[in-house]
Coordinates of C-alpha atoms in Angstrom, one line a residue:
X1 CA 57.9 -120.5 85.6
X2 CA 59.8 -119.8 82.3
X3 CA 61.0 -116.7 83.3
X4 CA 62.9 -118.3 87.1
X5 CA 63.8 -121.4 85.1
X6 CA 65.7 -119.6 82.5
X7 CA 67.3 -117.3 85.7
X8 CA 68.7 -120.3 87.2
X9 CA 70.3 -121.3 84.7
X10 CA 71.8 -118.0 83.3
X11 CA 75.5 -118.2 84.0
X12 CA 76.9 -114.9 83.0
X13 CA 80.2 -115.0 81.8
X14 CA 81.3 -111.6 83.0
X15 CA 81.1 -113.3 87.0
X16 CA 84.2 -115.4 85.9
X17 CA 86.5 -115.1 88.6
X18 CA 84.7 -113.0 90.9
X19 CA 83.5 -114.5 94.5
X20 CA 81.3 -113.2 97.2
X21 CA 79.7 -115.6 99.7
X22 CA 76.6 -115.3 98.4
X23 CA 77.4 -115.7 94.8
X24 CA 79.1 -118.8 95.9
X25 CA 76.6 -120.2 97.5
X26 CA 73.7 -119.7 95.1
X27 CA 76.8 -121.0 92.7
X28 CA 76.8 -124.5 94.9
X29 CA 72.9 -124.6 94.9
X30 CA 72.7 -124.6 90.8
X31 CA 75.8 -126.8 90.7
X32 CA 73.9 -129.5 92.7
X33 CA 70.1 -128.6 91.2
X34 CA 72.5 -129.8 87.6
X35 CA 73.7 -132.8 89.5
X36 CA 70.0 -133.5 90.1
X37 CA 69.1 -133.3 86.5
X38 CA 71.5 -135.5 85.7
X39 CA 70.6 -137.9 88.2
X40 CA 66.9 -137.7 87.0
X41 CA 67.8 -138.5 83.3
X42 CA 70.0 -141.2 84.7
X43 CA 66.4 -143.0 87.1
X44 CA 68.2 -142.7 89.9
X45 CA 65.8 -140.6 92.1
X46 CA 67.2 -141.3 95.3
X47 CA 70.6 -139.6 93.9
X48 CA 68.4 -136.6 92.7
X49 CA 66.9 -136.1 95.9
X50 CA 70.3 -136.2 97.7
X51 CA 71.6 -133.3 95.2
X52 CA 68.6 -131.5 95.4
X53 CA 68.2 -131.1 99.3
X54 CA 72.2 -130.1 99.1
X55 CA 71.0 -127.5 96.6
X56 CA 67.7 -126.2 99.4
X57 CA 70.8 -126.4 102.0
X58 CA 73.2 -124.0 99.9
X59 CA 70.7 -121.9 98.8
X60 CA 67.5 -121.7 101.3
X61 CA 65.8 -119.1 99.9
X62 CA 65.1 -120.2 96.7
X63 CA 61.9 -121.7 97.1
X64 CA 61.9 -124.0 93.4
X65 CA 64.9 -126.0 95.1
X66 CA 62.6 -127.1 97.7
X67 CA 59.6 -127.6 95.6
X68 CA 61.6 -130.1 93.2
X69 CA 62.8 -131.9 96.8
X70 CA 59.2 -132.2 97.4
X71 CA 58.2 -134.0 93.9
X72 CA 61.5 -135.9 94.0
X73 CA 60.8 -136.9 97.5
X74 CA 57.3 -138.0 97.2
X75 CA 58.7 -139.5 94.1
X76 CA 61.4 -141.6 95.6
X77 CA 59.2 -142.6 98.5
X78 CA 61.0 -140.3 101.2
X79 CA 58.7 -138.8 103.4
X80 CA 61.2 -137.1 105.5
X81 CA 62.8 -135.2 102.8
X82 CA 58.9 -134.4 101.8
X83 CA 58.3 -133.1 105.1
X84 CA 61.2 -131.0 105.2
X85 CA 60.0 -129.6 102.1
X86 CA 56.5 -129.1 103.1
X87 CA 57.6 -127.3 105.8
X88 CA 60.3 -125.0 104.4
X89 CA 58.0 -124.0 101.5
X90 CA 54.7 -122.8 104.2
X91 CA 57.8 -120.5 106.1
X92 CA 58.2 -118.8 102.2
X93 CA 54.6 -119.3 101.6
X94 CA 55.2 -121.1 97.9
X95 CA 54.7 -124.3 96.3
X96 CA 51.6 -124.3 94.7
X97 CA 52.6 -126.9 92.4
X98 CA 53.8 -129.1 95.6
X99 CA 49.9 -128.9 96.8
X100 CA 48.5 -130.1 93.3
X101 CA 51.0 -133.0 92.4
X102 CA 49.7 -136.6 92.0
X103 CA 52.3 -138.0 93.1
X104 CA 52.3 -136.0 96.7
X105 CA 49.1 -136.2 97.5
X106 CA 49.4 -140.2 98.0
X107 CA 51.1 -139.3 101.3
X108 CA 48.3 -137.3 102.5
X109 CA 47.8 -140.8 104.1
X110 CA 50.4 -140.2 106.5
X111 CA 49.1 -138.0 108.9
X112 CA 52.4 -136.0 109.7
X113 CA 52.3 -134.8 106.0
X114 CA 48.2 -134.4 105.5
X115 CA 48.9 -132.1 108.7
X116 CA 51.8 -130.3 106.6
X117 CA 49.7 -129.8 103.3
X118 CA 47.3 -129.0 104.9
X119 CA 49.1 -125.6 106.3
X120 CA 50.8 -125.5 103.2
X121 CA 47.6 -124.8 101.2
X122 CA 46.4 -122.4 104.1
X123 CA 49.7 -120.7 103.5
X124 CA 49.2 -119.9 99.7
X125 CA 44.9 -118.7 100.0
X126 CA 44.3 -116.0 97.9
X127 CA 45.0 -112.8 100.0
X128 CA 43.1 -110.0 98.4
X129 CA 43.1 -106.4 99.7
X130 CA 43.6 -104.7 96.7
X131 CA 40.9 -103.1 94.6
X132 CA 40.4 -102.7 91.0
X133 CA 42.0 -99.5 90.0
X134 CA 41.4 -99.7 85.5
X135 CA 40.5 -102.5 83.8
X136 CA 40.9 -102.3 80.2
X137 CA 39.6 -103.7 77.4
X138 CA 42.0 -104.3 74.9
X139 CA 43.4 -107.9 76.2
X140 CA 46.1 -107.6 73.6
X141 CA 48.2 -104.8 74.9
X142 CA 50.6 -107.3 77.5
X143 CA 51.5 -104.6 79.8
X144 CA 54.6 -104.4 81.8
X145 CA 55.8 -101.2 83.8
X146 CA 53.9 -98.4 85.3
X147 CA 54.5 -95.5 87.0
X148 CA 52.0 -92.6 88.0
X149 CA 52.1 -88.3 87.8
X150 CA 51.4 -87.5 91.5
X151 CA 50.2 -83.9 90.5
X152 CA 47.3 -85.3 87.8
X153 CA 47.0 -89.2 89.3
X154 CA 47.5 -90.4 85.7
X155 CA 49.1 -93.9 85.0
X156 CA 51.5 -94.6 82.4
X157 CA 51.2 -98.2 81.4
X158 CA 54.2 -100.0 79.1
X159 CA 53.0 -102.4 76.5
X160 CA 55.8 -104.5 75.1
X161 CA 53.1 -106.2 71.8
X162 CA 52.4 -102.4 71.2
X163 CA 56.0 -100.7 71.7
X164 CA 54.2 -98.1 73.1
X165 CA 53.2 -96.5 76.5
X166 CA 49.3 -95.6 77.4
X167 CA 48.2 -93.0 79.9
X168 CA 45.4 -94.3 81.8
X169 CA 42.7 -92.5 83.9
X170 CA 41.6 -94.4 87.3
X171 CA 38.2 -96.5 86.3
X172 CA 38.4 -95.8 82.7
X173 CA 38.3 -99.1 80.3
X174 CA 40.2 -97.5 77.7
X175 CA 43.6 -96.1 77.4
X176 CA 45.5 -92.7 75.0
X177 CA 48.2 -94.4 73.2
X178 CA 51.2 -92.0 73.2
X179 CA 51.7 -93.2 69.8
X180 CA 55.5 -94.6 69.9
X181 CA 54.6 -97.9 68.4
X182 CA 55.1 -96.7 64.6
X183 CA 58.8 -95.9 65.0
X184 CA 61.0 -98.1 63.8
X185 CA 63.6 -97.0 66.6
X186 CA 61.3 -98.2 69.5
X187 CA 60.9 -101.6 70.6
X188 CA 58.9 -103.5 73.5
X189 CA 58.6 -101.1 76.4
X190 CA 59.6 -102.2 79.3
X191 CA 60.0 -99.5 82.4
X192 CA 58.6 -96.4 82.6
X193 CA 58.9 -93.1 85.4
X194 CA 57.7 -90.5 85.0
X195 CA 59.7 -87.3 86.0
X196 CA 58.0 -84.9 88.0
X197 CA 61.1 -82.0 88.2
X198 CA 61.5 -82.5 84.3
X199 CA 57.6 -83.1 83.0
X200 CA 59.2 -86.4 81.4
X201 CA 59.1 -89.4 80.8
X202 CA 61.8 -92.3 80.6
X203 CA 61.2 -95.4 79.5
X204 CA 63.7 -98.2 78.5
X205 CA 62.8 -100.2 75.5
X206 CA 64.6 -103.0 73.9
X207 CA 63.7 -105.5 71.1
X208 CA 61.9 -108.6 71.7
X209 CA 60.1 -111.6 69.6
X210 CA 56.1 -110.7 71.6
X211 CA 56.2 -107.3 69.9
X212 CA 54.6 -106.3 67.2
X213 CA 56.4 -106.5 63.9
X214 CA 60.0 -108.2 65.5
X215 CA 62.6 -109.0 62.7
X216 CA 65.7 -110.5 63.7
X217 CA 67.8 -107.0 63.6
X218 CA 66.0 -105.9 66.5
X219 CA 67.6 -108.0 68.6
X220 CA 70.3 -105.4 68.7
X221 CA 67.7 -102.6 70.0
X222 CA 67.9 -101.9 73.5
X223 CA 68.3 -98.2 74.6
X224 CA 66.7 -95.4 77.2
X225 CA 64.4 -92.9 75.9
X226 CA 63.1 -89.9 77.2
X227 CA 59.3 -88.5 75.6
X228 CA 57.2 -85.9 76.3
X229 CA 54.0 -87.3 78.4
X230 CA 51.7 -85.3 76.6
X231 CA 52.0 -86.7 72.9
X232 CA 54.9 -89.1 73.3
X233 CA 57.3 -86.7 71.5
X234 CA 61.3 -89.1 71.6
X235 CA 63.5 -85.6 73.3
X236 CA 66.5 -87.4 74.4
X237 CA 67.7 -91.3 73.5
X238 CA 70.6 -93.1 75.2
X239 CA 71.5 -96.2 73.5
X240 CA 72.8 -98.9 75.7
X241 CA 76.2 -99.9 74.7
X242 CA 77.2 -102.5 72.0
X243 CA 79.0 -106.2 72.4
X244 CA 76.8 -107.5 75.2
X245 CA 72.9 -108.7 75.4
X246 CA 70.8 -106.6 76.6
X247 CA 67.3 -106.3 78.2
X248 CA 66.7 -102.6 80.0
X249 CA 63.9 -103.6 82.1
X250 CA 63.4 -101.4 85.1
X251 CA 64.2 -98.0 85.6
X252 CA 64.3 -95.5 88.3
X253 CA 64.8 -92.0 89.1
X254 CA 67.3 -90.5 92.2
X255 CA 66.2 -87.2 93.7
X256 CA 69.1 -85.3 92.4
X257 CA 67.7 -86.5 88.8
X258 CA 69.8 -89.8 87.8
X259 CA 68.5 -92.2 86.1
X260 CA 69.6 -95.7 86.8
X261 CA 68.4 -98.7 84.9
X262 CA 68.5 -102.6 85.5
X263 CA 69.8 -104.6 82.6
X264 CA 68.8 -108.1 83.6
X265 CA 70.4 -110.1 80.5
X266 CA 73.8 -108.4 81.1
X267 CA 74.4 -107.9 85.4
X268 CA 75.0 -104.1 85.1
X269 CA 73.1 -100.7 86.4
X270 CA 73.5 -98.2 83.5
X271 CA 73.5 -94.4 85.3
X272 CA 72.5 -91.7 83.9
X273 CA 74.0 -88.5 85.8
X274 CA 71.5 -85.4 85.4
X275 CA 72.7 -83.7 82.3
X276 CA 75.1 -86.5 80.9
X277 CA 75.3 -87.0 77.9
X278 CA 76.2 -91.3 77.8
X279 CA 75.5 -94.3 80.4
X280 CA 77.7 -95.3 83.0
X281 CA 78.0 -99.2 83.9
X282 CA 77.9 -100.1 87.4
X283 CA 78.9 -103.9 87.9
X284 CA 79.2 -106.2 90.8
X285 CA 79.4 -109.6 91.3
X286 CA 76.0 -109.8 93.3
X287 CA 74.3 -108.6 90.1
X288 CA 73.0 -111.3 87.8
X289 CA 69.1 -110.9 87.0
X290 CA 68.7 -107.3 88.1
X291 CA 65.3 -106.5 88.1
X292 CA 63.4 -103.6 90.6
X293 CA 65.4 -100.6 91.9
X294 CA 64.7 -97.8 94.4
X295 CA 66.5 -94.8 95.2
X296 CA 66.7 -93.5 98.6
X297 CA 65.2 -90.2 99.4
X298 CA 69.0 -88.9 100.6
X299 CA 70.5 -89.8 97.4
X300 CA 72.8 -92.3 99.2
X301 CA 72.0 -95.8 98.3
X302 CA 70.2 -97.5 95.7
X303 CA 67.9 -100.7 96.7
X304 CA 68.4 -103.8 93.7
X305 CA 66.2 -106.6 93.7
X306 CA 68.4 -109.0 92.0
X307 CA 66.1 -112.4 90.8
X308 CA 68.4 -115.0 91.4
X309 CA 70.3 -113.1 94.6
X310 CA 67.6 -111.2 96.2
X311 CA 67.5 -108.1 98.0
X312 CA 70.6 -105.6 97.8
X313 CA 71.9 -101.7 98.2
X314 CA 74.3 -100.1 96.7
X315 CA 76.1 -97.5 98.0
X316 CA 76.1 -94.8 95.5
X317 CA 79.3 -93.2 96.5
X318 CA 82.0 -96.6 97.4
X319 CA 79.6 -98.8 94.5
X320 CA 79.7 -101.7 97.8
X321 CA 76.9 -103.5 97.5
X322 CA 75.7 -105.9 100.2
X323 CA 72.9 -108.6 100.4
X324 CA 69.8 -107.6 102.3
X325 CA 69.8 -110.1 105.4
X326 CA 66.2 -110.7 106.2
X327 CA 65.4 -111.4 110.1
X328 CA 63.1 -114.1 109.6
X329 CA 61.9 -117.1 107.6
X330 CA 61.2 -116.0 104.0
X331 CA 62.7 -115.1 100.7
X332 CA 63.7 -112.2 98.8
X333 CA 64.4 -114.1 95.5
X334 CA 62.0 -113.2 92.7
X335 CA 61.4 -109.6 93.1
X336 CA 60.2 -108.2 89.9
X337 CA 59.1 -104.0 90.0
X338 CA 59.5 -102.5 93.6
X339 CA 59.3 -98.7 95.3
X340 CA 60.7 -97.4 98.7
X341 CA 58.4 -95.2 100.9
X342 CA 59.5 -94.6 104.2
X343 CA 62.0 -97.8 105.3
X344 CA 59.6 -99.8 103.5
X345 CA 60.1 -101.5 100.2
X346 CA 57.1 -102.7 98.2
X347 CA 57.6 -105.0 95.7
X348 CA 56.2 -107.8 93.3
X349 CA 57.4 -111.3 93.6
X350 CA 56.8 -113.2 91.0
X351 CA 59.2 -115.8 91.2
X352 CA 57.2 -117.7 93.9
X353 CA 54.0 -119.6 93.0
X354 CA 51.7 -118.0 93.2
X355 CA 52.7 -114.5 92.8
X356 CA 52.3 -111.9 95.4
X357 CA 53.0 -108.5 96.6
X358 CA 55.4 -108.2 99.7
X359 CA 56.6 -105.6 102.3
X360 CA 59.9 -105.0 103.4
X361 CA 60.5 -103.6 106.5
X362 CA 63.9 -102.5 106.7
X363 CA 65.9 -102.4 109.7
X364 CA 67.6 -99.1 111.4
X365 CA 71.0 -100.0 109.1
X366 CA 69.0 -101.1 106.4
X367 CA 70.9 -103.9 105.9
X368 CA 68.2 -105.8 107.8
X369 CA 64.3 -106.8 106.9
X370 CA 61.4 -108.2 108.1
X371 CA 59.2 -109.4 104.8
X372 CA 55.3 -109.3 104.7
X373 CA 53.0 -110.8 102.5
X374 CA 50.3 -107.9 102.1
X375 CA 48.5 -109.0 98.9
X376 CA 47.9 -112.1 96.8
X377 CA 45.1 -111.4 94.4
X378 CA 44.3 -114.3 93.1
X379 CA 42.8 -115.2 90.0
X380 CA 43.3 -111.7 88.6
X381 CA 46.8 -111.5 89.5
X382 CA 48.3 -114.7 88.6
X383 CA 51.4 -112.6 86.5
X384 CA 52.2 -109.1 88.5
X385 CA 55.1 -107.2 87.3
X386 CA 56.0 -103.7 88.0
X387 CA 54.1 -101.2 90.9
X388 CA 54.2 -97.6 91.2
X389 CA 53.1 -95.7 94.5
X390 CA 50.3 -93.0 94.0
X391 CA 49.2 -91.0 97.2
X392 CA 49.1 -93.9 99.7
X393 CA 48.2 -96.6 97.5
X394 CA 50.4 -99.4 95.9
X395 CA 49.3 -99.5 92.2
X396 CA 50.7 -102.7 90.4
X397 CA 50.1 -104.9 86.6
X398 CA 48.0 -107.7 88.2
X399 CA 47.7 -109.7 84.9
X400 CA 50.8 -109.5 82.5
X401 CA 51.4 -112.0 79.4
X402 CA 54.8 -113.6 79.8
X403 CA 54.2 -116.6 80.3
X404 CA 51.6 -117.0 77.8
X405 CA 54.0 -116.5 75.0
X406 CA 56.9 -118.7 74.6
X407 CA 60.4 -117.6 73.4
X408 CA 59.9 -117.1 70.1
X409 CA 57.0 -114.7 70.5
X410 CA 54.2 -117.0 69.8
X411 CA 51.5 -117.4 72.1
X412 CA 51.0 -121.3 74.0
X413 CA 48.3 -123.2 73.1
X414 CA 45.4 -122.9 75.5
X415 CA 46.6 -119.7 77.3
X416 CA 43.7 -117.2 77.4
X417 CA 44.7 -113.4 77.0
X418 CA 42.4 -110.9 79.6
X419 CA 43.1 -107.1 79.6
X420 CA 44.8 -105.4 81.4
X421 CA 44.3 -104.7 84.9
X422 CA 45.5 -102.3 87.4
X423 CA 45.0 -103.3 91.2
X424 CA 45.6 -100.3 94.3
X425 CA 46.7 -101.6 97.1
X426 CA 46.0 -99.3 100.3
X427 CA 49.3 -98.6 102.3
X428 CA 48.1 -100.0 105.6
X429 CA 49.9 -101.6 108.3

């Protein structure tokens, strides 16, 4: 879980001095989850357990809190702090790692807790009603965003080892390379929409060490580009502003033609008005992993899935954001690519182990949601990313290669590269 690990810690300095309720309070849960590392390092588990269920109390929706209680607890011999665990993790449905650990399942003598794991591992079956959409061939491509013509039911698939973007054809193994991966001005490709009122297609691109070629200059790449979907001809190039870190990941377009991007190094939505000529920033203290976004279909309000602080909307008009409150037990932390149709959001969480793909149902304010676990295809999708909807089908990455490369670009020892794959998921309640 490199990618959650490394959101939990992130501690942007542009959040100094801001509050909100919620920031505070995921604020309080890392505060104690550090007090829990140092506690570990120190051998005192029962001191990390203490921090640790003060971090699942701050912060409930974050499910690695109460997975670490869980080890910790089993760890520390505390079988009513392993229970708890148990038991908040089957609400999320996550915890895979809690089911496989040594150390937990020398409880599975007590019968309270063998009960517990036992739903527990019910809870996270493989859950697969998606089909195989493509499947290609070339396991080298690590794929990231996607996003479909409706007119022609062509995918456009994002490669970030490549720098390029593929069009795909449903049940075809191989892929046209829009050929953007020789230009020196082009870097991992992350997002990608297509535009239907403009025959275009934005993507947002930015340098990383898994691509192809990466020299340290790079690093300073990071912009949104507009080609043409037929031969990948660059027509327009915004280049996200200097001074700050940048990673343009997801990208989305309103129905009066903005763009609006996610920068989830630096907390800001970059906007980019139809016709405009530079980004706007958009910041808020709620924002600090932005991944997913989603325009409504009024122009209003603009749906964030924020990794560390789950679900929001901004108001396109005030820029008020609020926290999405969800009506049940659940979580909307770790929402990677995501789409609005109807009051429904679909979207890919991937911060939860394992991965799956989820349903919001959103209230009459929309402020409100009920969440849904509608597909976990497990083995092939053991690292979904981004989903596109095409007709009434949820097409989504099953098998991305994140976590099979480490930070300096290089692949892990013993990790196993597959190609591609593309699941649909029908849009059935």
């Amino acid at each position: 879980m490199t990618r959650l690990l490394t959101f939990l810690l992130l501690t942007p300095a542009v959040l100094s001095g801001q509050s909100h309720p919620a920031v505070d309070s995921a604020a309080a849960a890392r505060s104690a989850w550090q007090a829990a590392v140092a506690a570990q390092r120190q051998s005192d588990g029962l001191a990390a357990v203490r921090h640790t269920l003060a971090a699942t109390i701050a912060w409930p929706e974050q499910p690695y809190y109460h997975e670490m209680l869980g080890l910790l607890s089993a760890r520390a011999d505390d079988t009513t702090n392993l229970l708890r665990a148990i038991r908040s993790l089957t609400a999320i449905q996550s915890g895979a790692r809690l089911v496989r650990d040594s150390s937990v399942a020398r409880f599975r003598q007590v019968a309270a807790v063998n009960s517990a794991l036992d739903r527990l591992s019910n809870a996270l079956e493989p859950l697969s009603k998606s089909m195989v959409w493509a499947r290609l061939a070339d396991s080298t491509i690590y794929p990231e965003g996607l996003d479909a013509d409706p007119a022609t039911g062509t995918v456009y698939l994002s490669s970030i080892r490549h720098r390029t973007v593929y069009r795909v054809a449903r049940g075809q193994s191989d892929a046209v390379d829009l050929g953007l991966g020789a230009r020196p001005d082009i870097g991992a490709v992350m997002g990608v929409r297509f535009d239907p009122a403009r025959r275009l297609l934005w993507l947002t691109t930015v340098g990383l060490p898994a691509m192809a070629g990466f020299q340290s200059r790079d690093t300073s790449l990071a912009a949104l580009v507009a080609v043409r979907p037929d031969d990948g001809t660059i027509l327009h190039r915004f280049d996200l502003p200097a001074g700050e870190p940048h990673i343009p990941g997801d990208l989305a377009i309103g129905p009066s033609g903005d763009v609006f991007v996610t920068d989830s190094r630096s907390p800001i939505v970059f906007r980019l008005p139809p016709g405009g000529q530079a980004l706007e920033s958009i910041r808020h203290p709620l924002f600090r992993s932005l991944q997913g976004l989603a325009p409504t279909r009024d122009g209003r309000y603009l749906y964030l899935a924020d990794y560390a602080h789950g679900l929001l909307r901004m108001d396109l008009s005030s820029r008020a954001v609020t926290r999405i409150v969800l009506a049940d037990e659940g979580s909307s932390l770790g929402i990677d690519g995501m789409a609005l149709a109807g009051t429904s959001l679909y979207a890919i969480q991937n911060g939860v182990a394992p991965p799956r793909v989820v349903r919001f149902d959103l209230g009459r304010d929309g402020l409100t949601a009920r969440v849904h676990v509608i597909d976990r295809h497990l083995p092939a999708a053991d690292e979904p990313t981004i989903l596109t909807i095409l007709g009434n089908q949820v097409i989504y990455v099953a098998n991305s290669q994140w976590e099979k490369y480490d930070d300096a670009g290089a692949r892990r020892p013993g990790t196993t590269l597959t190609g591609p794959i593309l699941l649909a998921l029908p849009m059935v309640r």
